Amino acid sequence: MQERPRNETTSLACSSTDEERPLSLKPVRGLCGSTTVPGDKSISHRALILGSLSSGVMKIRNLSPGEDVRSTWQCLGQLGVGIEPLDEEVRLEGKTHGPLKEPETFLDVGNSGTTIRLLAGLLSAQPMFSALTGDDSLRRRPMDRIVKPLRQMGAEIWGRENGRFAPLAIKGGRLSPIHYDSPIASAQVKTALLLAGLFLEGETSFAEPYLSRDHTERMLRYMGADVTCDQRTVRLRGGRPIEARDIEVPGDPSSAAFLVVGALITSRSELEIRDVCVNPTRIGYLTILDRMGASVELCNRREVCGEPVADLKVRSSRLKGTTLLPEEVPGCIDEIPVLCVAAAFAQGRTKITGAKELRVKESDRIAAMASNLTAMGVDVVERPDGLEIGGRGGVAAFQGRSWQDHRIALSLIVAALAAEGPSRVLGGDCMNISFPGFLERIAPLIEK
Ligand code: S3P
């Protein structure tokens, strides 16, 4: 059964590359052995940006190899920041508080919402003109969430539909610190404001309805900034340089989620994923999977450059359905597509509510998962702010479509590992946005 609310439009846009090079995938018995995942994408963006503003030279190890982080790197290069690749790390020369170089042309952020929103904050405080744009999907995503508070700080920003959509043009300059009560929990909005506030004397503060990922706060503190956090409010006293300090980027928990669910839903898995960031604002999906009956152990807990890190041990598990509450959504926002796959392999119903943010991600992820689950023969109801999935312990062989969204592509590949027959994924190449080499990484772990 599929019920689509009448007045709800879905924004699935399909590119012709969807039909090119479909991935053909066969089911496997399990994922076994020990592996790692690429460096965390969110922390990598922040390491490059904060490093660019620091007062010295620093090295970043294990930077995310994904295309989104490449976009941030390229844009910072256009702004005059020297970032040099070394063997396993990059060397970066901070510009203290500037001046950054006025870019000669558009800064192209590609598919990366994090790059455009974070850089918009930084550029609002720079006394120069800059313009930001990105790919088709990026230009459909809402920018008013950062434009509004940055304008309140005094920034001059223009964009299509009065700043709702990119391209954005920014004439930065003297801003004033503000307190902003955000109507949505968003680490991108929070970071945009903090990056602007870093240049200002006085206190910039940000409050949100639920705590979103707190990597910016942690990294600012690690680099010596005057930042304090109290539940859902962060306060920054800017106007002084941050210190250059080497950063080791831990494994991306969002990328690990695909391996975790892959191991849980296949019948003979025993998998270790080493050096994963286990920041509490990022591993909400583990709490939800635990409720569903998953066997995932966190071992060897430690702290690396201000972030908690651990090794995950995952075993095949019989899962049961659960209800995700709205307050749980920010802690697992990027993992909901793969949690939908776990729900399809569970017994019983899973309800996801309060997740309408999913409609404005790289694709409309509610619509994308509803159509793909339907293709898998799963009983799914699409709601304006979530999904209801009737798990029956497995899915049929299917042909799924990524909608050019990396997290949808990776979720489909994971579902195909345990489907009832060979499956096909159209538009799978976009997995390179966050997890290049995913198939190569799982190949040695596969139990046939
Ligand atoms: C991110 C924040 C989240 C997340 C995105 C990365 C970040 O977006 O979905 O993939 O690095 O700050 P929102 O801030 O829109 O919730």
Short mmCIF file of C-alpha atoms and ligand atoms in Angstrom, two decimals:
data_model
loop_
_atom_site.label_atom_id
_atom_site.label_comp_id
_atom_site.label_asym_id
_atom_site.label_seq_id
_atom_site.Cartn_x
_atom_site.Cartn_y
_atom_site.Cartn_z
CA MET A 1 0.00 0.00 0.00
CA GLN A 2 1.30 3.46 -0.76
CA GLU A 3 -0.55 6.55 0.30
CA ARG A 4 0.73 9.91 -0.82
CA PRO A 5 -0.84 12.94 0.86
CA ARG A 6 -2.76 14.86 -1.84
CA ASN A 7 -1.33 18.31 -1.34
CA GLU A 8 2.23 17.09 -0.81
CA THR A 9 4.45 17.43 -3.83
CA THR A 10 7.60 15.40 -3.99
CA SER A 11 10.69 16.96 -5.43
CA LEU A 12 12.37 13.98 -7.00
CA ALA A 13 14.32 15.11 -9.98
CA CYS A 14 16.00 12.57 -12.16
CA SER A 15 19.08 13.06 -14.27
CA SER A 16 19.74 11.08 -17.43
CA THR A 17 22.84 9.56 -15.79
CA ASP A 18 20.44 7.46 -13.66
CA GLU A 19 20.13 5.06 -16.55
CA GLU A 20 23.86 4.95 -17.24
CA ARG A 21 26.00 2.18 -15.80
CA PRO A 22 23.47 0.52 -13.49
CA LEU A 23 25.13 -1.42 -10.69
CA SER A 24 24.24 -5.11 -10.67
CA LEU A 25 24.45 -6.61 -7.20
CA LYS A 26 24.04 -10.13 -5.88
CA PRO A 27 22.98 -11.04 -2.36
CA VAL A 28 25.71 -12.21 0.03
CA ARG A 29 25.72 -14.36 3.17
CA GLY A 30 27.49 -11.85 5.37
CA LEU A 31 30.14 -9.20 5.97
CA CYS A 32 33.05 -10.49 8.04
CA GLY A 33 36.45 -9.18 9.12
CA SER A 34 37.83 -5.84 10.18
CA THR A 35 37.77 -2.56 8.27
CA THR A 36 37.71 1.23 8.55
CA VAL A 37 35.63 3.96 6.88
CA PRO A 38 36.80 7.26 5.28
CA GLY A 39 37.33 10.33 7.44
CA ASP A 40 34.21 12.10 8.67
CA LYS A 41 32.75 14.51 6.10
CA SER A 42 31.42 17.10 8.59
CA ILE A 43 34.67 17.22 10.57
CA SER A 44 36.72 17.40 7.35
CA HIS A 45 34.84 20.50 6.09
CA ARG A 46 35.36 22.18 9.45
CA ALA A 47 39.04 21.24 9.69
CA LEU A 48 39.71 22.85 6.30
CA ILE A 49 37.67 25.98 7.04
CA LEU A 50 38.82 26.58 10.62
CA GLY A 51 42.38 25.67 9.63
CA SER A 52 42.19 28.38 6.93
CA LEU A 53 41.35 30.95 9.60
CA SER A 54 43.98 29.80 12.11
CA SER A 55 47.22 31.54 12.91
CA GLY A 56 49.82 29.10 11.57
CA VAL A 57 50.52 25.89 9.72
CA MET A 58 48.68 22.66 10.52
CA LYS A 59 48.28 19.14 9.18
CA ILE A 60 45.01 17.29 8.74
CA ARG A 61 45.17 13.51 8.63
CA ASN A 62 42.48 11.21 7.20
CA LEU A 63 40.50 13.96 5.48
CA SER A 64 37.31 12.70 3.78
CA PRO A 65 38.14 11.73 0.16
CA GLY A 66 34.56 12.50 -0.93
CA GLU A 67 33.64 15.04 -3.59
CA ASP A 68 31.88 17.35 -1.10
CA VAL A 69 35.07 17.96 0.86
CA ARG A 70 36.96 18.47 -2.44
CA SER A 71 34.47 21.28 -3.13
CA THR A 72 35.33 23.01 0.15
CA TRP A 73 39.06 22.56 -0.55
CA GLN A 74 38.70 24.06 -4.06
CA CYS A 75 36.66 27.04 -2.86
CA LEU A 76 39.20 27.80 -0.12
CA GLY A 77 41.93 27.63 -2.78
CA GLN A 78 40.05 30.29 -4.79
CA LEU A 79 40.03 32.37 -1.61
CA GLY A 80 43.83 32.25 -1.49
CA VAL A 81 44.31 29.54 1.14
CA GLY A 82 47.28 27.26 0.50
CA ILE A 83 46.29 23.61 1.00
CA GLU A 84 48.87 21.04 -0.06
CA PRO A 85 48.29 17.29 -0.30
CA LEU A 86 50.99 15.20 1.38
CA ASP A 87 51.05 11.37 1.60
CA GLU A 88 48.23 10.54 3.98
CA GLU A 89 47.51 14.09 5.07
CA VAL A 90 47.18 17.70 3.93
CA ARG A 91 49.22 20.70 5.04
CA LEU A 92 47.37 23.93 5.37
CA GLU A 93 48.55 27.48 5.93
CA GLY A 94 46.10 29.53 7.97
CA LYS A 95 45.33 33.15 7.07
CA THR A 96 44.62 34.14 10.68
CA HIS A 97 41.69 36.53 10.28
CA GLY A 98 42.36 37.23 6.65
CA PRO A 99 42.30 38.94 4.43
CA LEU A 100 41.06 36.18 2.18
CA LYS A 101 41.45 36.82 -1.54
CA GLU A 102 38.43 38.17 -3.42
CA PRO A 103 37.54 35.21 -5.70
CA GLU A 104 37.80 35.97 -9.43
CA THR A 105 34.78 33.92 -10.35
CA PHE A 106 31.93 31.90 -8.83
CA LEU A 107 32.78 29.55 -5.99
CA ASP A 108 31.27 26.26 -7.17
CA VAL A 109 30.25 24.04 -4.24
CA GLY A 110 29.00 21.20 -6.46
CA ASN A 111 26.51 19.08 -4.49
CA SER A 112 27.63 20.25 -1.05
CA GLY A 113 25.04 22.00 1.12
CA THR A 114 27.56 22.12 3.98
CA THR A 115 30.12 23.97 1.83
CA ILE A 116 27.72 26.67 0.64
CA ARG A 117 26.12 27.30 4.03
CA LEU A 118 29.38 27.34 5.99
CA LEU A 119 31.20 29.49 3.44
CA ALA A 120 28.28 31.94 3.28
CA GLY A 121 28.83 32.58 7.01
CA LEU A 122 32.55 33.03 6.60
CA LEU A 123 32.23 35.26 3.50
CA SER A 124 29.63 37.50 5.13
CA ALA A 125 32.35 38.71 7.46
CA GLN A 126 34.93 39.31 4.70
CA PRO A 127 35.19 42.83 3.25
CA MET A 128 34.83 41.73 -0.36
CA PHE A 129 32.43 40.45 -3.02
CA SER A 130 31.87 36.75 -3.60
CA ALA A 131 29.31 34.55 -5.34
CA LEU A 132 28.44 30.92 -4.61
CA THR A 133 26.65 28.36 -6.74
CA GLY A 134 26.34 24.59 -7.12
CA ASP A 135 24.74 21.75 -9.06
CA ASP A 136 21.03 21.33 -9.93
CA SER A 137 20.21 19.65 -6.62
CA LEU A 138 22.07 22.28 -4.59
CA ARG A 139 20.26 25.11 -6.35
CA ARG A 140 16.92 23.60 -5.29
CA ARG A 141 17.87 23.51 -1.58
CA PRO A 142 16.76 26.23 0.88
CA MET A 143 19.30 28.96 1.65
CA ASP A 144 16.96 31.35 3.50
CA ARG A 145 17.79 29.50 6.73
CA ILE A 146 21.26 31.08 6.66
CA VAL A 147 20.47 34.21 4.67
CA LYS A 148 17.96 35.44 7.27
CA PRO A 149 20.25 35.38 10.35
CA LEU A 150 23.30 36.57 8.39
CA ARG A 151 21.27 39.54 7.14
CA GLN A 152 20.30 40.19 10.77
CA MET A 153 24.02 40.42 11.53
CA GLY A 154 24.28 43.06 8.80
CA ALA A 155 25.46 41.01 5.82
CA GLU A 156 24.41 41.99 2.31
CA ILE A 157 23.34 38.76 0.58
CA TRP A 158 21.34 38.26 -2.59
CA GLY A 159 19.97 35.10 -4.09
CA ARG A 160 17.12 33.90 -6.27
CA GLU A 161 13.65 34.50 -4.77
CA ASN A 162 15.00 37.07 -2.30
CA GLY A 163 17.75 34.81 -1.00
CA ARG A 164 15.83 31.53 -0.87
CA PHE A 165 17.98 29.78 -3.44
CA ALA A 166 21.53 29.82 -4.82
CA PRO A 167 23.34 31.33 -6.63
CA LEU A 168 24.12 33.61 -3.70
CA ALA A 169 26.05 36.88 -4.02
CA ILE A 170 27.61 38.29 -0.86
CA LYS A 171 29.09 41.69 -0.11
CA GLY A 172 30.68 41.06 3.25
CA GLY A 173 31.79 43.62 5.73
CA ARG A 174 31.25 44.87 9.22
CA LEU A 175 28.74 42.72 11.03
CA SER A 176 27.38 42.86 14.55
CA PRO A 177 27.13 39.84 16.82
CA ILE A 178 23.58 38.59 17.47
CA HIS A 179 21.70 35.97 19.45
CA TYR A 180 19.70 33.77 17.08
CA ASP A 181 16.88 31.45 18.12
CA SER A 182 16.77 29.01 15.25
CA PRO A 183 13.40 27.47 14.36
CA ILE A 184 15.22 24.34 13.13
CA ALA A 185 17.99 22.16 14.59
CA SER A 186 20.78 22.63 12.05
CA ALA A 187 24.53 22.34 12.42
CA GLN A 188 24.99 24.11 9.11
CA VAL A 189 23.05 27.19 10.24
CA LYS A 190 24.77 27.14 13.64
CA THR A 191 28.20 26.91 12.00
CA ALA A 192 27.47 29.66 9.46
CA LEU A 193 26.70 32.03 12.35
CA LEU A 194 29.68 30.95 14.43
CA LEU A 195 32.03 31.41 11.48
CA ALA A 196 30.74 34.95 10.99
CA GLY A 197 30.92 35.55 14.76
CA LEU A 198 34.54 34.42 14.92
CA PHE A 199 35.56 37.72 13.34
CA LEU A 200 33.49 39.92 15.69
CA GLU A 201 34.24 41.43 19.09
CA GLY A 202 31.46 40.45 21.48
CA GLU A 203 29.21 37.45 21.85
CA THR A 204 27.49 35.60 19.03
CA SER A 205 25.05 32.99 20.33
CA PHE A 206 22.78 30.41 18.76
CA ALA A 207 19.96 28.33 20.26
CA GLU A 208 18.17 25.45 18.51
CA PRO A 209 15.14 23.28 19.38
CA TYR A 210 17.27 20.09 19.61
CA LEU A 211 21.04 19.81 19.71
CA SER A 212 22.45 19.28 16.22
CA ARG A 213 25.95 17.87 15.59
CA ASP A 214 28.45 19.82 17.68
CA HIS A 215 31.72 19.36 15.74
CA THR A 216 32.19 23.10 15.22
CA GLU A 217 31.95 23.85 18.93
CA ARG A 218 34.38 21.02 19.75
CA MET A 219 36.90 22.05 17.09
CA LEU A 220 36.73 25.73 18.02
CA ARG A 221 37.45 24.80 21.64
CA TYR A 222 40.29 22.48 20.54
CA MET A 223 41.79 25.44 18.62
CA GLY A 224 41.57 27.73 21.63
CA ALA A 225 38.43 29.79 20.86
CA ASP A 226 36.30 31.19 23.68
CA VAL A 227 33.21 29.02 23.20
CA THR A 228 30.75 27.73 25.77
CA CYS A 229 27.82 25.35 25.39
CA ASP A 230 24.78 25.01 27.58
CA GLN A 231 22.36 22.32 26.38
CA ARG A 232 20.98 23.72 23.12
CA THR A 233 22.73 27.09 23.21
CA VAL A 234 26.26 27.87 22.08
CA ARG A 235 28.06 31.16 22.77
CA LEU A 236 31.21 32.40 21.07
CA ARG A 237 33.29 35.45 21.96
CA GLY A 238 35.08 36.27 18.72
CA GLY A 239 37.60 38.83 17.59
CA ARG A 240 40.76 36.89 18.37
CA PRO A 241 42.67 34.36 16.24
CA ILE A 242 42.32 30.61 16.71
CA GLU A 243 45.43 28.44 17.03
CA ALA A 244 46.63 26.12 14.26
CA ARG A 245 46.60 22.56 15.68
CA ASP A 246 47.04 19.29 13.83
CA ILE A 247 43.80 17.37 13.40
CA GLU A 248 43.25 13.64 12.99
CA VAL A 249 39.80 13.13 11.41
CA PRO A 250 38.03 10.05 12.83
CA GLY A 251 36.04 7.63 10.65
CA ASP A 252 32.65 8.87 9.45
CA PRO A 253 29.82 7.37 11.55
CA SER A 254 27.35 8.10 8.72
CA SER A 255 29.48 6.01 6.32
CA ALA A 256 29.88 3.33 9.01
CA ALA A 257 26.06 3.14 9.22
CA PHE A 258 25.93 1.49 5.77
CA LEU A 259 28.35 -1.23 6.88
CA VAL A 260 26.55 -1.62 10.22
CA VAL A 261 23.15 -2.16 8.59
CA GLY A 262 24.71 -4.36 5.88
CA ALA A 263 26.18 -6.62 8.59
CA LEU A 264 22.95 -6.68 10.63
CA ILE A 265 20.63 -7.72 7.80
CA THR A 266 22.86 -10.40 6.24
CA SER A 267 22.70 -13.79 7.92
CA ARG A 268 26.35 -14.59 8.74
CA SER A 269 28.13 -11.37 9.64
CA GLU A 270 30.73 -10.58 12.22
CA LEU A 271 32.24 -7.23 11.39
CA GLU A 272 34.58 -4.80 13.15
CA ILE A 273 34.71 -1.15 12.02
CA ARG A 274 37.69 0.60 13.60
CA ASP A 275 38.29 4.26 14.54
CA VAL A 276 34.74 5.56 14.10
CA CYS A 277 33.66 8.93 15.51
CA VAL A 278 31.07 8.19 18.21
CA ASN A 279 30.12 11.78 19.02
CA PRO A 280 26.70 11.45 20.75
CA THR A 281 25.17 13.98 18.32
CA ARG A 282 26.02 11.58 15.45
CA ILE A 283 25.22 8.08 16.67
CA GLY A 284 21.51 8.36 17.33
CA TYR A 285 21.13 5.61 14.74
CA LEU A 286 22.90 3.17 17.07
CA THR A 287 20.34 3.88 19.82
CA ILE A 288 17.51 3.23 17.36
CA LEU A 289 19.12 0.05 16.03
CA ASP A 290 19.68 -1.10 19.62
CA ARG A 291 15.94 -0.71 20.21
CA MET A 292 15.34 -2.79 17.10
CA GLY A 293 17.41 -5.62 18.57
CA ALA A 294 20.75 -4.99 16.82
CA SER A 295 23.97 -6.42 18.20
CA VAL A 296 26.47 -3.54 18.01
CA GLU A 297 29.20 -3.13 20.62
CA LEU A 298 31.34 -0.02 21.11
CA CYS A 299 34.88 -1.02 22.13
CA ASN A 300 38.17 0.75 22.81
CA ARG A 301 36.60 4.16 23.47
CA ARG A 302 39.03 7.08 23.38
CA GLU A 303 39.22 10.80 22.53
CA VAL A 304 40.99 12.12 19.43
CA CYS A 305 41.35 15.90 18.89
CA GLY A 306 38.26 16.63 20.98
CA GLU A 307 36.04 13.94 19.41
CA PRO A 308 35.06 10.59 20.99
CA VAL A 309 36.17 7.60 18.91
CA ALA A 310 35.58 3.82 19.23
CA ASP A 311 35.64 0.55 17.31
CA LEU A 312 32.26 -0.95 16.44
CA LYS A 313 31.60 -4.71 16.54
CA VAL A 314 28.50 -5.79 14.64
CA ARG A 315 26.82 -9.20 14.34
CA SER A 316 23.89 -10.38 12.17
CA SER A 317 20.70 -9.72 14.13
CA ARG A 318 16.98 -10.33 13.95
CA LEU A 319 15.47 -6.84 13.97
CA LYS A 320 12.04 -5.64 15.04
CA GLY A 321 10.16 -2.46 14.11
CA THR A 322 10.30 0.70 16.21
CA THR A 323 8.98 4.27 16.41
CA LEU A 324 11.36 7.18 15.81
CA LEU A 325 10.39 10.27 17.74
CA PRO A 326 10.81 13.81 16.36
CA GLU A 327 13.44 14.63 19.01
CA GLU A 328 15.53 11.68 17.82
CA VAL A 329 15.64 12.91 14.22
CA PRO A 330 18.53 15.46 14.38
CA GLY A 331 20.81 12.78 15.87
CA CYS A 332 20.25 10.41 12.92
CA ILE A 333 19.11 12.73 10.11
CA ASP A 334 21.63 11.43 7.55
CA GLU A 335 21.08 7.79 8.55
CA ILE A 336 17.30 7.69 8.08
CA PRO A 337 17.51 6.25 4.54
CA VAL A 338 19.59 3.30 5.74
CA LEU A 339 17.41 2.96 8.85
CA CYS A 340 14.49 2.55 6.41
CA VAL A 341 16.38 -0.40 4.93
CA ALA A 342 16.87 -1.87 8.43
CA ALA A 343 13.12 -1.37 9.00
CA ALA A 344 12.28 -3.27 5.81
CA PHE A 345 14.36 -6.22 7.07
CA ALA A 346 12.79 -6.05 10.54
CA GLN A 347 9.62 -7.79 11.64
CA GLY A 348 6.80 -5.35 12.39
CA ARG A 349 6.07 -1.71 11.70
CA THR A 350 8.53 1.19 11.93
CA LYS A 351 7.17 4.72 12.15
CA ILE A 352 9.31 7.77 11.40
CA THR A 353 7.82 11.17 12.28
CA GLY A 354 9.08 14.75 12.57
CA ALA A 355 11.54 14.26 9.70
CA LYS A 356 10.31 16.75 7.10
CA GLU A 357 13.90 18.10 6.79
CA LEU A 358 14.53 14.96 4.74
CA ARG A 359 12.50 16.53 1.94
CA VAL A 360 15.18 19.23 1.43
CA LYS A 361 18.33 17.12 1.48
CA GLU A 362 20.32 16.15 -1.65
CA SER A 363 17.02 14.62 -2.84
CA ASP A 364 13.58 14.42 -1.29
CA ARG A 365 14.66 11.45 0.81
CA ILE A 366 11.15 10.60 2.03
CA ALA A 367 9.85 10.26 -1.53
CA ALA A 368 13.04 8.55 -2.72
CA MET A 369 12.89 5.88 -0.01
CA ALA A 370 9.13 5.41 -0.41
CA SER A 371 9.50 4.70 -4.14
CA ASN A 372 12.53 2.43 -3.66
CA LEU A 373 10.93 0.45 -0.82
CA THR A 374 7.85 -0.01 -2.99
CA ALA A 375 10.14 -1.39 -5.74
CA MET A 376 11.42 -3.88 -3.13
CA GLY A 377 7.86 -5.07 -2.47
CA VAL A 378 7.79 -3.45 0.97
CA ASP A 379 4.56 -2.11 2.47
CA VAL A 380 5.28 1.64 2.88
CA VAL A 381 3.17 4.71 3.60
CA GLU A 382 4.62 8.11 2.78
CA ARG A 383 3.70 10.94 5.17
CA PRO A 384 4.55 14.66 4.88
CA ASP A 385 7.09 14.32 7.71
CA GLY A 386 8.13 10.69 7.55
CA LEU A 387 7.35 7.14 6.59
CA GLU A 388 5.64 4.07 7.94
CA ILE A 389 7.27 0.82 6.93
CA GLY A 390 5.77 -2.64 7.34
CA GLY A 391 8.82 -4.86 7.82
CA ARG A 392 8.51 -8.50 6.80
CA GLY A 393 12.05 -9.64 7.50
CA GLY A 394 13.36 -9.16 3.97
CA VAL A 395 12.94 -7.55 0.56
CA ALA A 396 12.38 -8.83 -2.98
CA ALA A 397 15.02 -8.48 -5.70
CA PHE A 398 14.57 -4.94 -7.00
CA GLN A 399 15.60 -2.20 -9.37
CA GLY A 400 16.20 0.95 -7.35
CA ARG A 401 17.09 4.52 -8.25
CA SER A 402 19.49 6.84 -6.40
CA TRP A 403 17.86 10.10 -7.53
CA GLN A 404 21.52 11.25 -7.66
CA ASP A 405 21.67 11.23 -3.85
CA HIS A 406 24.71 9.49 -2.34
CA ARG A 407 22.94 8.30 0.80
CA ILE A 408 20.07 6.82 -1.22
CA ALA A 409 22.56 5.05 -3.53
CA LEU A 410 24.46 3.55 -0.57
CA SER A 411 21.23 2.50 1.19
CA LEU A 412 20.10 0.65 -1.95
CA ILE A 413 23.44 -1.13 -2.29
CA VAL A 414 23.11 -2.28 1.34
CA ALA A 415 19.54 -3.53 0.74
CA ALA A 416 20.77 -5.44 -2.34
CA LEU A 417 23.29 -7.34 -0.18
CA ALA A 418 20.42 -9.15 1.54
CA ALA A 419 17.62 -9.01 -1.08
CA GLU A 420 15.90 -12.21 -2.25
CA GLY A 421 17.74 -12.19 -5.61
CA PRO A 422 20.05 -10.10 -7.84
CA SER A 423 19.18 -6.37 -7.83
CA ARG A 424 20.10 -3.28 -9.83
CA VAL A 425 20.85 0.25 -8.65
CA LEU A 426 20.52 3.08 -11.17
CA GLY A 427 22.71 6.14 -10.65
CA GLY A 428 24.96 4.50 -8.05
CA ASP A 429 28.05 6.54 -8.97
CA CYS A 430 26.96 9.45 -6.79
CA MET A 431 28.11 7.43 -3.76
CA ASN A 432 31.46 9.18 -4.42
CA ILE A 433 30.04 12.32 -2.80
CA SER A 434 30.70 10.80 0.64
CA PHE A 435 32.04 7.26 0.23
CA PRO A 436 34.26 6.74 -2.82
CA GLY A 437 35.41 3.11 -3.08
CA PHE A 438 32.51 1.68 -1.07
CA LEU A 439 32.23 -1.45 -3.24
CA GLU A 440 35.99 -2.02 -3.16
CA ARG A 441 35.96 -1.63 0.62
CA ILE A 442 33.27 -4.24 1.19
CA ALA A 443 34.57 -6.73 -1.44
CA PRO A 444 37.13 -8.40 0.89
CA LEU A 445 34.53 -8.59 3.69
CA ILE A 446 31.93 -10.49 1.69
CA GLU A 447 31.02 -14.05 2.70
CA LYS A 448 29.48 -15.59 -0.42
C1 S3P B 1 25.86 18.74 8.30
C2 S3P B 1 24.68 19.02 8.94
C3 S3P B 1 23.41 18.35 8.63
C4 S3P B 1 23.63 17.09 7.80
C5 S3P B 1 24.60 17.31 6.68
C6 S3P B 1 25.96 17.73 7.24
C7 S3P B 1 27.08 19.48 8.71
O1 S3P B 1 22.59 19.24 7.88
O2 S3P B 1 22.41 16.61 7.29
O3 S3P B 1 24.78 16.10 5.94
O4 S3P B 1 28.21 19.02 8.39
O5 S3P B 1 26.93 20.52 9.35
P1 S3P B 1 21.62 20.32 8.60
O6 S3P B 1 22.47 21.32 9.27
O7 S3P B 1 20.82 20.90 7.48
O8 S3P B 1 20.78 19.52 9.55
#
